[in-house]
Amino acid sequence: MEIKQVGVLGAGTMGAGIAQVFAEAGLKVMLVDIDSNMLQAALGKIKKSWQKAVEKGKIDDAVKAAREALLECSGDMSGFKDCDLVVEAIVEEIGVKQKVFQAMADICQEQAILATNTSALSITEIAAATQRADRILGMHFFNPVTVMKLVEVIPGLETSMSTTEAVVELVKRIGKEPVITKEAPGFLVNRILNPLVNEAALVYQEGMASAEEIDKAMKLGAGLPMGPLALADLVGLDVVLKVTEYLFKEFGESKYRPALVLKQKVRAGHLGVKTGKGFYDYKK
Ligand code: 3HC
């Protein structure tokens, strides 16, 4: 099955990035969000990024115009009826995801593939809410989507081989590298990366060093491209906390217990880059 037209549900950081990389690969994209402000902000960010690419001489005006023509925005999901694949990138709440998958399964053609960009949740549990579990799987992108090369492809219990193969093919077509991983909390990357970020938060909480010093140490001493606290701010502390809580709940092991400072910052609304404050202050 060749995927020509795609949908993206959710115009947050991840959804906007996913829509952008699809359009850049020449696919027709329908980006949907019920929040028109989010939708406008996402569109503005994507267009600005393409404008920057023109200014840097990476693409010309014709390519930019062609990409813009491929990208359509909407406040409702009815446009998904023509899509061969839809990627959901909304809030990490299992109940909400199950509801939207039910709705998407009603709207989309029978053969369409429905993917979730969930960071950690069970693909099988999301798929169980529909009658098409064979065409549902995880397609997990990484932040910033336009830069990070990996897409984890996660089949659920009932995902068919042809669904997985079609998505692996698509990941390659958009210039990314697929890694197929079995379903388990946090999949592969977040299972390993999240405890590292949480440990950095614990070290910060204990007052061992400042955020800057912790990040500097991990960059210069462990060769990370970016310190773990700056990364937490980039991903969003709400997302980091949700993933950590999920790993803790599912594995039941104290090594996954979320740092109190993470909870406090989320409760205070300090979610990182997107709110202007997290471990660092971005308003300065
Ligand atoms: N959004 C979009 N593009 C960005 C960006 C951002 N936040 N930050 C940097 N970029 C782009 C720049 O525009 C530049 O593009 P260009 O080459 O076309 O000009 C390119 O990335 C390189 O930027 P810089 O030279 O300024 O910066 P670095 O070389 O330091 O790279 C980085 C920045 C790619 C963000 C690097 O620091 C990095 O790899 N950090 C780690 C990111 C990571 O681990 N992500 C995974 C998080 S976990 C996740 O997403 C899973 C989820 O489920 C929680």
mmCIF file of C-alpha atoms in Angstrom, residues 3 11 17 42 58 83 89 140 214 223 239 247:
data_model
loop_
_atom_site.group_PDB
_atom_site.id
_atom_site.type_symbol
_atom_site.label_atom_id
_atom_site.label_comp_id
_atom_site.label_asym_id
_atom_site.label_seq_id
_atom_site.Cartn_x
_atom_site.Cartn_y
_atom_site.Cartn_z
ATOM 1 C CA ILE A 3 0.753 6.229 1.382
ATOM 2 C CA ALA A 11 -1.005 20.930 16.268
ATOM 3 C CA GLY A 17 6.804 18.993 13.323
ATOM 4 C CA ALA A 42 1.702 25.729 14.120
ATOM 5 C CA LYS A 58 18.505 25.487 1.087
ATOM 6 C CA CYS A 83 -6.093 10.056 4.118
ATOM 7 C CA ALA A 89 -0.224 13.598 18.467
ATOM 8 C CA HIS A 140 7.010 7.718 17.574
ATOM 9 C CA ILE A 214 24.451 19.541 35.724
ATOM 10 C CA GLY A 223 29.051 13.544 25.357
ATOM 11 C CA VAL A 239 5.398 15.211 28.983
ATOM 12 C CA LEU A 247 6.939 3.875 33.694
#
